[in-house]
Short mmCIF file of C-alpha atoms in Angstrom, two decimals:
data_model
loop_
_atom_site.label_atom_id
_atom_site.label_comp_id
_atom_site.label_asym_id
_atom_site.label_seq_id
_atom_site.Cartn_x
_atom_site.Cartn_y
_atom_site.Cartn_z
CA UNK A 1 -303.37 -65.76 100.12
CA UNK A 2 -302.50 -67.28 103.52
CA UNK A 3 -299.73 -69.94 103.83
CA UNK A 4 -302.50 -72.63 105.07
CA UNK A 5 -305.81 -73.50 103.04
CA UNK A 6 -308.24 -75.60 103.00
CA UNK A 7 -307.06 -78.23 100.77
CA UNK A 8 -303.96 -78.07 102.96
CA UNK A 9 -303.22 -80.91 105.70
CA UNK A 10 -300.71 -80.30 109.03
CA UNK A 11 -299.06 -83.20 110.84
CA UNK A 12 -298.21 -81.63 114.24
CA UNK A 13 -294.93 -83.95 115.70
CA UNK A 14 -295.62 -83.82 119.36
CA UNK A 15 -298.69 -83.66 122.14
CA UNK A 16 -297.58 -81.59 124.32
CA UNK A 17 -298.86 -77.77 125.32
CA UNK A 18 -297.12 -76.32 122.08
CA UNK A 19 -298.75 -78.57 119.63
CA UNK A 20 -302.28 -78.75 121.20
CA UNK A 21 -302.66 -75.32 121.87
CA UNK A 22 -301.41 -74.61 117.49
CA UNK A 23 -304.10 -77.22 116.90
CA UNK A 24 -306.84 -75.10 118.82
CA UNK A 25 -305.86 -71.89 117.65
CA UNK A 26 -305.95 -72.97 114.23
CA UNK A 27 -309.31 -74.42 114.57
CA UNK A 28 -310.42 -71.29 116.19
CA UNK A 29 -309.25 -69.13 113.39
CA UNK A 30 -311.03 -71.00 110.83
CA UNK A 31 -308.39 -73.79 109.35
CA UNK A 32 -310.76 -76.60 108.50
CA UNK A 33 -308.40 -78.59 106.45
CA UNK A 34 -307.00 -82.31 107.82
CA UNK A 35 -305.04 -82.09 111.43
CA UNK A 36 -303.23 -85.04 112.25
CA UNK A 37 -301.64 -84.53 115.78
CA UNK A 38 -298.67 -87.25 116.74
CA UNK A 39 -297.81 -87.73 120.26
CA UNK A 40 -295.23 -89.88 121.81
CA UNK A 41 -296.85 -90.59 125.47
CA UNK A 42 -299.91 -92.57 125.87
CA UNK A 43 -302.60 -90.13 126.91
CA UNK A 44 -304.27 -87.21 125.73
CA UNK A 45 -302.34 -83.78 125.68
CA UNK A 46 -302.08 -82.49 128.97
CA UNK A 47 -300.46 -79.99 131.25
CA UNK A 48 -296.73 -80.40 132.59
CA UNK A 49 -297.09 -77.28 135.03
CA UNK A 50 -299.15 -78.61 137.48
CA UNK A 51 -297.86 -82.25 137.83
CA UNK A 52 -294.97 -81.12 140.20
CA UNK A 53 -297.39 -78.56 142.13
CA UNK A 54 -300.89 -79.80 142.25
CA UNK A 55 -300.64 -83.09 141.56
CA UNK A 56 -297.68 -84.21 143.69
CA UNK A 57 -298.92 -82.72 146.43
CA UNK A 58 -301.97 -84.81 145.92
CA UNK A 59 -304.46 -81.26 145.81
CA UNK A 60 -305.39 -82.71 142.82
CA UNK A 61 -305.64 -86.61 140.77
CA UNK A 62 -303.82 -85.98 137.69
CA UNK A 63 -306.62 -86.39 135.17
CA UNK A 64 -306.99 -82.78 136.23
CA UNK A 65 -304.20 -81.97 134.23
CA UNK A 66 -305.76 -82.50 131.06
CA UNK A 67 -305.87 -80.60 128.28
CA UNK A 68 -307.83 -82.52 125.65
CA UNK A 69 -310.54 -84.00 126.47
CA UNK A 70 -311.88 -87.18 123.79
CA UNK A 71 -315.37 -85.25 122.93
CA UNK A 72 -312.83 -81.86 122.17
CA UNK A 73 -310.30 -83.97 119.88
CA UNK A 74 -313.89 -84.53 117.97
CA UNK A 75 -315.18 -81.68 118.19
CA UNK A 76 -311.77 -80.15 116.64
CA UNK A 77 -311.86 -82.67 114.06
CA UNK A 78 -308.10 -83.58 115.10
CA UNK A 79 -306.97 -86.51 114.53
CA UNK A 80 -304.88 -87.49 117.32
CA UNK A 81 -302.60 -90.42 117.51
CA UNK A 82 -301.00 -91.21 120.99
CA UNK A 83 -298.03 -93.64 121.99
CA UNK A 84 -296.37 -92.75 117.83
CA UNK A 85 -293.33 -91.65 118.81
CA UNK A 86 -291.80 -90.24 114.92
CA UNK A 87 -288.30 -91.06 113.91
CA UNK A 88 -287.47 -89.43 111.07
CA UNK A 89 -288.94 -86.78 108.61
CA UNK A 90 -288.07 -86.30 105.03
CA UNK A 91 -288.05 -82.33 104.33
CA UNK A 92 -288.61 -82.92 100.60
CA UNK A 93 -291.55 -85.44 100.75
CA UNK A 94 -292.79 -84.13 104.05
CA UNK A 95 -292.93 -87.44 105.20
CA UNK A 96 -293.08 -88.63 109.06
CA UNK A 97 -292.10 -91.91 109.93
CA UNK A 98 -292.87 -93.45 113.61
CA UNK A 99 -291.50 -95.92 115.59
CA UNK A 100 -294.08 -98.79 114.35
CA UNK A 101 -293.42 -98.06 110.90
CA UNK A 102 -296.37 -95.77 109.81
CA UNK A 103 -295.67 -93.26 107.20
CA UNK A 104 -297.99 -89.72 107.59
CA UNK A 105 -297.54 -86.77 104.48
CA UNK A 106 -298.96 -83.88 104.57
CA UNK A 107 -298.47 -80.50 103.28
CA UNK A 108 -297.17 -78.47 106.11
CA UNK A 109 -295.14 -80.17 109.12
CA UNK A 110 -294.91 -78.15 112.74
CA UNK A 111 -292.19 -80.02 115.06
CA UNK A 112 -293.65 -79.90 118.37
CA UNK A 113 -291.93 -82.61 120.01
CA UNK A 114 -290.49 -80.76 123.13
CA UNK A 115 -287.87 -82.05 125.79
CA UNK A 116 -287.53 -84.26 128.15
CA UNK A 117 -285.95 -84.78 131.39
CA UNK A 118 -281.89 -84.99 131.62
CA UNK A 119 -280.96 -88.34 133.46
CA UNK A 120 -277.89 -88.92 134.94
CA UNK A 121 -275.95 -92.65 134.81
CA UNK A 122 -276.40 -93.67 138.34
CA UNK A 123 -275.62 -97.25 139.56
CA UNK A 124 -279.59 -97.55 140.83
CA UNK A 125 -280.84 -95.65 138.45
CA UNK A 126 -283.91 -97.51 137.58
CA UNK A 127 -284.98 -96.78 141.56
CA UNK A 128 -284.23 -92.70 140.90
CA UNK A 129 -287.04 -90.87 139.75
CA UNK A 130 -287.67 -87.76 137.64
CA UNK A 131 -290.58 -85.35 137.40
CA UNK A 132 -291.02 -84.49 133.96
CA UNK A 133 -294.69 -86.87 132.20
CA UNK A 134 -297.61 -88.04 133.31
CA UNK A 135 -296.21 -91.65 133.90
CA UNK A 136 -293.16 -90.13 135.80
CA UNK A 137 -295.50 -88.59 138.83
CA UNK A 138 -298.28 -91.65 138.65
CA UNK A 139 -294.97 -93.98 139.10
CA UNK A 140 -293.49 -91.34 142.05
CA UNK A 141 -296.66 -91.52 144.15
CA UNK A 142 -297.39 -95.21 143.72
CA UNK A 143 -294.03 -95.47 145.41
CA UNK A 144 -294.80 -92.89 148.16
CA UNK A 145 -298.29 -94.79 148.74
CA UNK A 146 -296.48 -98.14 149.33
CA UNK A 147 -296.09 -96.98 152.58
CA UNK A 148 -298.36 -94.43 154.98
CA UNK A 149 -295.19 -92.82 156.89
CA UNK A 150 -292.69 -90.01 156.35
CA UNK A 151 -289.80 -90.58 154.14
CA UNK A 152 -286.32 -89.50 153.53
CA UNK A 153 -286.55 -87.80 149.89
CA UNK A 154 -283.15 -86.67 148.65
CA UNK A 155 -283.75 -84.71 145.50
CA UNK A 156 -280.51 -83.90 142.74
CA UNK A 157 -280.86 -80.55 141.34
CA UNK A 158 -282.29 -77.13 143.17
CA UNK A 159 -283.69 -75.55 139.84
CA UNK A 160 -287.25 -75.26 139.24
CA UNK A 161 -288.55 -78.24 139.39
CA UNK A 162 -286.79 -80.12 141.84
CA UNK A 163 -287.93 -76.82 144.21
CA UNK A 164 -291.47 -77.38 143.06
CA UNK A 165 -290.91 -81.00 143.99
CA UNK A 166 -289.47 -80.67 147.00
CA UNK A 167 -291.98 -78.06 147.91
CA UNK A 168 -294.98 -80.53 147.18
CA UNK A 169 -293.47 -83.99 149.12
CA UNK A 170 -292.53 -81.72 152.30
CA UNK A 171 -296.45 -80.35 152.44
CA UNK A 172 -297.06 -84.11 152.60
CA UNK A 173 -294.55 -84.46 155.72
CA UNK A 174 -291.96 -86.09 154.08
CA UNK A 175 -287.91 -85.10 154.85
CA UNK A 176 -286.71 -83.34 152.21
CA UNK A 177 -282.81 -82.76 151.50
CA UNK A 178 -282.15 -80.75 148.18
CA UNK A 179 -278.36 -81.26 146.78
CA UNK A 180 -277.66 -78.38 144.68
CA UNK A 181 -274.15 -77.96 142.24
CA UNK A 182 -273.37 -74.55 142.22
CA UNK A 183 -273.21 -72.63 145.82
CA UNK A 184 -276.78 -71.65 144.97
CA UNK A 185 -279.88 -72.49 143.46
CA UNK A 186 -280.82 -70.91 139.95
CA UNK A 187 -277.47 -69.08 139.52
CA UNK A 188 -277.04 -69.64 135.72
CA UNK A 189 -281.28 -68.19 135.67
CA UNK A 190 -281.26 -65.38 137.94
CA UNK A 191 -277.99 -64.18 138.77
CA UNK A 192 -276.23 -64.68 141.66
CA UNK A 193 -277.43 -61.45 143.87
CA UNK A 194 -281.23 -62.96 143.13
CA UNK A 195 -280.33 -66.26 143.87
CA UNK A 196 -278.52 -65.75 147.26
CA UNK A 197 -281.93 -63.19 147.94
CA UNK A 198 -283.90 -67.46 147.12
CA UNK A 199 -281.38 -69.05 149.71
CA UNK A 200 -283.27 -68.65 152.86
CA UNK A 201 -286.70 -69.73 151.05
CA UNK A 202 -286.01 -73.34 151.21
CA UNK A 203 -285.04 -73.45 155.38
CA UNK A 204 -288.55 -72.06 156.01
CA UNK A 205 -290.11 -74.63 154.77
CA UNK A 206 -288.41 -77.18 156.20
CA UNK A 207 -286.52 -78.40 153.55
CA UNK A 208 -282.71 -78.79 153.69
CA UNK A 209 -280.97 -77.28 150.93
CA UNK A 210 -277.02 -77.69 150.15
CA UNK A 211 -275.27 -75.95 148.24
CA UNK A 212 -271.94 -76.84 146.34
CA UNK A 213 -272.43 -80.48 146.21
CA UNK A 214 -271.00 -83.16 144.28
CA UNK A 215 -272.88 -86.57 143.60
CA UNK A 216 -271.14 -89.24 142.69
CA UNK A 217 -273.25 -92.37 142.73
CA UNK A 218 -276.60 -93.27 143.96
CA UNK A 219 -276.36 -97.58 145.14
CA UNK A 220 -279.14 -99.36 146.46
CA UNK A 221 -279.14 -101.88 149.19
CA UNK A 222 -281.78 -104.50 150.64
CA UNK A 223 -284.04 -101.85 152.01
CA UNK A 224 -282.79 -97.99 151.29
CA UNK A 225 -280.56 -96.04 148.86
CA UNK A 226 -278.19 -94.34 149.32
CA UNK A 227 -276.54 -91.16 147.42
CA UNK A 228 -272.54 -91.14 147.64
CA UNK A 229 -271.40 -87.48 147.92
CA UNK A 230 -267.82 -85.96 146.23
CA UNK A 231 -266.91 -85.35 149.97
CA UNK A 232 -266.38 -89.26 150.72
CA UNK A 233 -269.88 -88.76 152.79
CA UNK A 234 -273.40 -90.53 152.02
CA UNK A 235 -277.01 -89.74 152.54
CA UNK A 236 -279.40 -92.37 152.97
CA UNK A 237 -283.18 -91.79 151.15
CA UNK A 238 -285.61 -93.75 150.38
CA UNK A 239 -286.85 -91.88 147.17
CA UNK A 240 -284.40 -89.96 145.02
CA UNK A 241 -284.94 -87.71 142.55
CA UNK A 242 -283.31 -86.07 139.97
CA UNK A 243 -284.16 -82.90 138.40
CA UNK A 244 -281.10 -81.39 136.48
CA UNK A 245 -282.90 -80.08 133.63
CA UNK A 246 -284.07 -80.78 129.78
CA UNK A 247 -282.89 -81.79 126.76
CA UNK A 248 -284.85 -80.70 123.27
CA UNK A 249 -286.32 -83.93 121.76
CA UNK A 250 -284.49 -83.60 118.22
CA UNK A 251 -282.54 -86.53 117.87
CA UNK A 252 -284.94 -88.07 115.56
CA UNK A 253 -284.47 -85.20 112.91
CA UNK A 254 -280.69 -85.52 112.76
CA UNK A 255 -281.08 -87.61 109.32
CA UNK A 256 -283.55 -84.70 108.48
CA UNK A 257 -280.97 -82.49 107.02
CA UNK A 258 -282.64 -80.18 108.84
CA UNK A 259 -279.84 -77.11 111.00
CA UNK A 260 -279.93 -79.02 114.65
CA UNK A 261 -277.99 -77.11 117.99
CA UNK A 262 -279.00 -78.41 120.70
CA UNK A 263 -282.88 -77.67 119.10
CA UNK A 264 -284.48 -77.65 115.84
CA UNK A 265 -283.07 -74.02 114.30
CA UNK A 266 -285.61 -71.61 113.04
CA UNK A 267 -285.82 -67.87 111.90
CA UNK A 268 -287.42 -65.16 113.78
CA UNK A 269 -291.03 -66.74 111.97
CA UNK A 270 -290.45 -70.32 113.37
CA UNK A 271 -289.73 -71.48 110.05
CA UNK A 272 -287.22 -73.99 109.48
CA UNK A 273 -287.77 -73.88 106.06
CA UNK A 274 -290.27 -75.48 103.41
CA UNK A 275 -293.44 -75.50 104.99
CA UNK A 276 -291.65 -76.80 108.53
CA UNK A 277 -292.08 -75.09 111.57
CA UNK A 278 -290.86 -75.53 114.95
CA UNK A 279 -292.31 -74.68 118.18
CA UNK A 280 -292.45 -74.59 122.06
CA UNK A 281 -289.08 -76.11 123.65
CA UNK A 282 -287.26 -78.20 120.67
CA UNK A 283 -287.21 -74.62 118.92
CA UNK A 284 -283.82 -72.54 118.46
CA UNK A 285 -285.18 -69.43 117.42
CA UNK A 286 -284.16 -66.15 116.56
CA UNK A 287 -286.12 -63.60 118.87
CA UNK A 288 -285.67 -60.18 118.03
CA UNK A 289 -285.68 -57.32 120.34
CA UNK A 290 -284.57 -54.36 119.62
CA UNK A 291 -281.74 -53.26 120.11
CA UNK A 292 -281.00 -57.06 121.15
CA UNK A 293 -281.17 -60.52 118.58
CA UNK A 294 -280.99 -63.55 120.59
CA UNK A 295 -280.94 -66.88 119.23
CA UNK A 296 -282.24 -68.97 122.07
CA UNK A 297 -284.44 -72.20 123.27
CA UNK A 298 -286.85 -71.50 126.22
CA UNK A 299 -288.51 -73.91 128.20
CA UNK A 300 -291.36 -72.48 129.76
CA UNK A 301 -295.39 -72.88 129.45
CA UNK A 302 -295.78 -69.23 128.37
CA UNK A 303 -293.34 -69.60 125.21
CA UNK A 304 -294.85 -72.80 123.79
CA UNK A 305 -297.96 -70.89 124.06
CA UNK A 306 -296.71 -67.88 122.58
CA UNK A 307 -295.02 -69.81 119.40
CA UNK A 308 -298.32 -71.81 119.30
CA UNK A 309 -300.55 -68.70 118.87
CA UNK A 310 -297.87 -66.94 116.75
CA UNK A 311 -297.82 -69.45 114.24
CA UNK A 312 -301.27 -70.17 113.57
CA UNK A 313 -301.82 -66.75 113.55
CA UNK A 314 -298.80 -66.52 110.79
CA UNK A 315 -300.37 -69.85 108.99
CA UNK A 316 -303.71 -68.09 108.34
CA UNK A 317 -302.74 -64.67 107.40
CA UNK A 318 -302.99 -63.58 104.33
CA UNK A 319 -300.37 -60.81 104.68
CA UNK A 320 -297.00 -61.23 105.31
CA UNK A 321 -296.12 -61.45 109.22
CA UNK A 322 -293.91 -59.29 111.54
CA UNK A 323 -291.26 -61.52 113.20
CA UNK A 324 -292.20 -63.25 116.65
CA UNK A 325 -292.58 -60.69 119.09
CA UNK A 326 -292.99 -61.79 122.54
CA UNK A 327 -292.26 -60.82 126.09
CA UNK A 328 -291.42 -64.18 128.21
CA UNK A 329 -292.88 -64.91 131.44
CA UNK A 330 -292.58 -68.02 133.42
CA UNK A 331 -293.28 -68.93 137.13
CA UNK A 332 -292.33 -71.24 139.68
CA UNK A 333 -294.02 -71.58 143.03
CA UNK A 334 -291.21 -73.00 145.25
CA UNK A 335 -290.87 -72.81 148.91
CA UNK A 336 -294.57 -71.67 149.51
CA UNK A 337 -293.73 -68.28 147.73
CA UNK A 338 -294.78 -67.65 144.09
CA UNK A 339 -291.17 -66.34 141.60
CA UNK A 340 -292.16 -64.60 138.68
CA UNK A 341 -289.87 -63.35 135.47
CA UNK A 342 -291.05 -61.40 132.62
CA UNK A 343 -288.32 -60.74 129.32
CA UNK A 344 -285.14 -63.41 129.34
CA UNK A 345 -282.20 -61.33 131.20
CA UNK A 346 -278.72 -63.01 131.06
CA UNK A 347 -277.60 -63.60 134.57
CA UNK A 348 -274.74 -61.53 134.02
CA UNK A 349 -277.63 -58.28 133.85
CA UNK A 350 -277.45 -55.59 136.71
CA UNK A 351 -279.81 -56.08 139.32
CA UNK A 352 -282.00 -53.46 141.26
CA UNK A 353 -284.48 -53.91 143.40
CA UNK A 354 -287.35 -51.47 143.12
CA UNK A 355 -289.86 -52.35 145.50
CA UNK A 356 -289.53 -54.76 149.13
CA UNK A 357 -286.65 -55.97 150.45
CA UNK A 358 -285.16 -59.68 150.84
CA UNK A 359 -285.79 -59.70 154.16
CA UNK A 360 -289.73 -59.78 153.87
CA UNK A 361 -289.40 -62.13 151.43
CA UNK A 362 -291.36 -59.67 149.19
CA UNK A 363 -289.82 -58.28 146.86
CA UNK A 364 -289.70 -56.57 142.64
CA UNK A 365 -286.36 -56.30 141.12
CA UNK A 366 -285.14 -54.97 137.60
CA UNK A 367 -282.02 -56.45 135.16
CA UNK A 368 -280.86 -53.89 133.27
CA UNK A 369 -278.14 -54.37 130.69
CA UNK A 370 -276.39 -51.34 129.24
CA UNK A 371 -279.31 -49.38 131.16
CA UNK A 372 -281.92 -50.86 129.32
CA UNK A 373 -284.07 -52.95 131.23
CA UNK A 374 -284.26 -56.55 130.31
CA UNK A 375 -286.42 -58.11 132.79
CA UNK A 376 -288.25 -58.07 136.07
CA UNK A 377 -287.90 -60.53 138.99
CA UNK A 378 -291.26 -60.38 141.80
CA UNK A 379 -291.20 -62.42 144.74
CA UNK A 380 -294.89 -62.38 145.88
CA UNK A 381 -295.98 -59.10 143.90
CA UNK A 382 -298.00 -60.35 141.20
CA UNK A 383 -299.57 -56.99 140.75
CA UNK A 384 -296.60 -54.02 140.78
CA UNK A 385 -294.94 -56.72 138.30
CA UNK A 386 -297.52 -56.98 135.73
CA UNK A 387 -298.34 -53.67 136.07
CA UNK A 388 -294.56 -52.87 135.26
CA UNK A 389 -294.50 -55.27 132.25
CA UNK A 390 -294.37 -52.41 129.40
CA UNK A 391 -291.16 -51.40 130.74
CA UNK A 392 -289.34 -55.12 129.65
CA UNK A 393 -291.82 -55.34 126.51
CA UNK A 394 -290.49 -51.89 125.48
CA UNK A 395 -286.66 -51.95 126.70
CA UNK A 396 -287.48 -49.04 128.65
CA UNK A 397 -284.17 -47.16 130.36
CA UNK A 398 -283.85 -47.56 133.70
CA UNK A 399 -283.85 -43.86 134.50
CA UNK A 400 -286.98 -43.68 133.11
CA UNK A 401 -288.50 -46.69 134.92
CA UNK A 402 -287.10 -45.47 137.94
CA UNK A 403 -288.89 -41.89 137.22
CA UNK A 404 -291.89 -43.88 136.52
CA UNK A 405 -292.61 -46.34 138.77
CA UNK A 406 -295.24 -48.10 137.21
CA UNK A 407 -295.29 -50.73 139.96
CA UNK A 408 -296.94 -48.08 142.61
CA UNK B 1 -318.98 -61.56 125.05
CA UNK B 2 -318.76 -62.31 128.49
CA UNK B 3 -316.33 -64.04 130.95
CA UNK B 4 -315.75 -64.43 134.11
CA UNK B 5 -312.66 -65.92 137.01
CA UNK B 6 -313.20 -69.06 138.49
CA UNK B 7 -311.69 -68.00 141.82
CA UNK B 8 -310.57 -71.36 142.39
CA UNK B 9 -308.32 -71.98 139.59
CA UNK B 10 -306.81 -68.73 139.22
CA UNK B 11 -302.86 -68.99 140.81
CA UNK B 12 -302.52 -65.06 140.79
CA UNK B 13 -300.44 -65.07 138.12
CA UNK B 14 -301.85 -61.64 137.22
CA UNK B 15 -301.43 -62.14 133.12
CA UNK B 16 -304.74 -61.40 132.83
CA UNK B 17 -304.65 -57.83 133.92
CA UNK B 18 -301.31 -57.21 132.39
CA UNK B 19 -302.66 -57.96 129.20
CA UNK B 20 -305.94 -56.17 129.51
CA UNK B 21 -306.11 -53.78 132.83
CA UNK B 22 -309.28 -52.31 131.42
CA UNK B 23 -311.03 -55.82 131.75
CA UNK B 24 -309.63 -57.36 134.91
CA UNK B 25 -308.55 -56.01 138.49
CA UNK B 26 -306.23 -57.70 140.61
CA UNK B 27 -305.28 -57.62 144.17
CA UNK B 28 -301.89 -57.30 145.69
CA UNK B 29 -301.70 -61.70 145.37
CA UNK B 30 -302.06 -61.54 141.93
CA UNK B 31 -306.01 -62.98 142.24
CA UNK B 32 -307.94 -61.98 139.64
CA UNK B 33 -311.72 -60.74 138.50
CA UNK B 34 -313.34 -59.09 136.35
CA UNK B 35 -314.43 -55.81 136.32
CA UNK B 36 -318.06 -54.90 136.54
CA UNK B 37 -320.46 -57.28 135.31
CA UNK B 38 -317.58 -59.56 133.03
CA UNK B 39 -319.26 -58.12 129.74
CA UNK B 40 -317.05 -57.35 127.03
CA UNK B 41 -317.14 -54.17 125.18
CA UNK B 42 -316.46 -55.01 121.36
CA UNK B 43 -313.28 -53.11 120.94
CA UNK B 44 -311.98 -55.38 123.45
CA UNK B 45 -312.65 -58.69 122.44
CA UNK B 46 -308.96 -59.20 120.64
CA UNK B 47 -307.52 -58.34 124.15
CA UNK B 48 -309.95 -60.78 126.01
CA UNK B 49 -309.51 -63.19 123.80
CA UNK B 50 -305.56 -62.98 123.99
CA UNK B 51 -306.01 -63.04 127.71
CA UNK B 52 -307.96 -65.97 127.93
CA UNK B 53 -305.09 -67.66 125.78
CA UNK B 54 -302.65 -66.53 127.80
CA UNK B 55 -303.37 -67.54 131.21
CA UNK B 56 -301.40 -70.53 132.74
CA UNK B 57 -304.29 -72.07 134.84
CA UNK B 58 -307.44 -72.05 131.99
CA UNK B 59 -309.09 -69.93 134.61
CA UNK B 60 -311.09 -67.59 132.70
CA UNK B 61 -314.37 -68.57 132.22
CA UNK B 62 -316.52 -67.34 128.29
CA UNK B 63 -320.19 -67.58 129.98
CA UNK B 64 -321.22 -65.97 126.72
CA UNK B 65 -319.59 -65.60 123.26
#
């Protein structure tokens, strides 16, 4: 008998890809039993990837970015209750409280509730922006449409997304300066020979990137900001962003009794334990991967998908399931260049590149640790790196991948 | 079953054909389409299925289940 039957009701705590994309699967695998789906913004689920791509460079309005549409949440039968942000769950009772004092039970509970961006205490900071929700990127380009001319953007953080952003506002002609912490970009992701292969990226599309740099305060004055760097110099912006990462929206369990590091902690099934699940990027979960065991919390599209389709495959089976099994993949598109990753190397790993060269800015690398291979890097080679993926899903040596070359 | 790429919302993320080679081709960008006339042969409906899950931009079209 499968974990979930019909008589069975889920309250899914959190609206974002991980928790829609459960809801769907278990609707198209046959759950019929009550849905109640929670979410703390105010619209309908929808898509974080494309807000700092498509949308902020105004190639598209942002109700593209939807993922539910009203006549779907119907169709599903899902009920879905937006701006009920939950602060508290009782693991015995199974009940969800939210912020205006509902109560919701049900029978199963998945914790969906995701991350949010990481602010830092600036003196202005309710004039510094992030890029994270919906409201975050209508806000940012109500500001840039105040005025029809090209602005001085400085943006706090090189990672992903403040690459993407500063990728999207320079296609609209604005002046882009990126401050970056450590000497490069993405160091602590992709290792420092990868990341100093990045470096040029940015300086071809007309974006100033720093490396090394120390903010200390962002101050406004009558007409400008201004960002104070460690050096005793300033830069003067008109729009500031910051983009310095996540943080795993758990807070509101730490009453729970439920194990909470930095994420909501869960086996190698997602379980936390009595009918409770967690999923997409509030889980800490075990991934095993023979001959590794990780126990990590990954913020990327394809994981929250992955843990979304895992578990409702795992709710509805009626046989026990194999722990999650899973080969990570995310992409960025920064610079006018498309990065792609597939399997979670350490950036400690070995690096080799297989196929290109840094110079043409084209390029397929492996990370091998203890010559296993633990990953693939492309630069603009979408194919030869899918077409290598076996070798990361399988740990393959690198001797062998080198003997096979399944990117040719 | 049968499915189809909207050209214009695939990113050439090439998932699609890592997944299932047998259904999709891609070129050297990573854009993607299917292979012959988009009809599914019923062994491979699990793998279309998971690809049509699996890709980031919702680009993959079912024109018939």
């Amino acid at each position: 008998m499968s974990s979930l039957q019909p008589s069975h009701s889920l309250i899914v705590v959190g609206a974002g890809l991980a928790g829609w994309r459960l809801v769907e699967a278990l609707r198209r695998d046959g759950f019929s039993g009550e849905l109640l789906l929670l979410g703390a913004e105010s619209q309908r689920p929808y898509d974080r990837p494309p807000l700092s791509k498509q949308v902020l460079s105004t190639k598209w309005t942002i109700d593209r970015a939807e993922l539910a549409s009203a006549e779907r949440l119907k169709e599903l039968n899902v009920n879905f209750l937006a701006s009920h942000t939950a602060t508290s769950l009782d693991v015995d009772t199974h009940c969800v409280k939210t912020s205006a004092g509902e109560q919701y039970r049900a029978s199963h509970i998945v914790i969906a509730t995701g991350s949010r961006a990481r602010t830092l205490d600036y003196s202005a900071t309710e004039h510094v922006h992030t890029v994270r929700t919906h409201d975050d990127v209508v806000r940012l380009l109500g500001e840039l449409s105040e005025k029809d001319e090209p602005r001085d953007v400085v943006i706090i953080g090189g990672g992903f997304i403040g690459a993407e952003a500063a990728t999207s506002l320079a296609t609209l002609g604005h002046r882009v300066t990126v401050l970056e912490a450590m000497e490069r970009p993405l160091m602590n992701v992709v290792g420092p020979d990868v990341a100093t292969w990045l470096e040029g990226l940015a300086a071809d599309a007309d974006i100033t990137l720093r490396g090394s740099q120390v903010v200390l305060d962002v101050v406004a004055d009558a007409e400008s900001l201004r960002v104070l760097m460690g050096d005793g110099s300033s830069i003067g912006a008109s729009l500031v962003i910051v983009a310095v990462g996540a943080l795993a929206n758990c807070e509101w369990l730490e009453s729970s009794g439920l194990e909470i590091r930095g994420g909501v902690v869960v086996d190698d099934h997602l379980s936390a334990g009595n009918d409770i699940w967690a999923i997409g990027d509030v889980a800490r979960f075990t991934w095993r991967h023979d001959p590794f065991v990780e126990e990590l919390r990954i913020e990327h599209w394809q994981t929250a998908n992955d843990h979304a389709q895992y578990l409702a495959a795992q709710l509805l089976s009626a046989e026990p399931s194999p722990p999650l099994s899973m080969v990570p993949y995310f992409w960025s598109d920064q610079y006018g260049k498309k990065i792609q990753m597939l399997g979670h190397p350490a950036p400690t790993d070995e690096v080799t590149c297989v196929l290109g060269s840094p110079e043409e800015a084209k390029w397929l690398a492996i990370y091998s640790r203890d010559g296993l291979v633990t990953g693939l890097i492309a630069l603009s080679h979408p194919r030869a790196l899918m077409m290598s993926r076996d070798l990361v899903g399988e740990h393959s040596t690198v001797e062998n991948a080198l003997a096979l070359q399944p990117w040719t | 079953m049968k499915i189809l790429v909207n050209a214009d919302k695939c990113q050439g993320h090439a998932r699609c054909y890592a997944i299932a080679p047998e259904l999709f081709d891609v070129d050297d960008y990573g854009q993607s389409t299917v292979r012959g006339d988009g009809v599914v042969p019923a062994d491979l409906i699990e793998k279309a299925k998971l690809a049509i899950a699996n890709c980031p931009e919702y680009a993959i079209d079912v024109l018939e289940d």
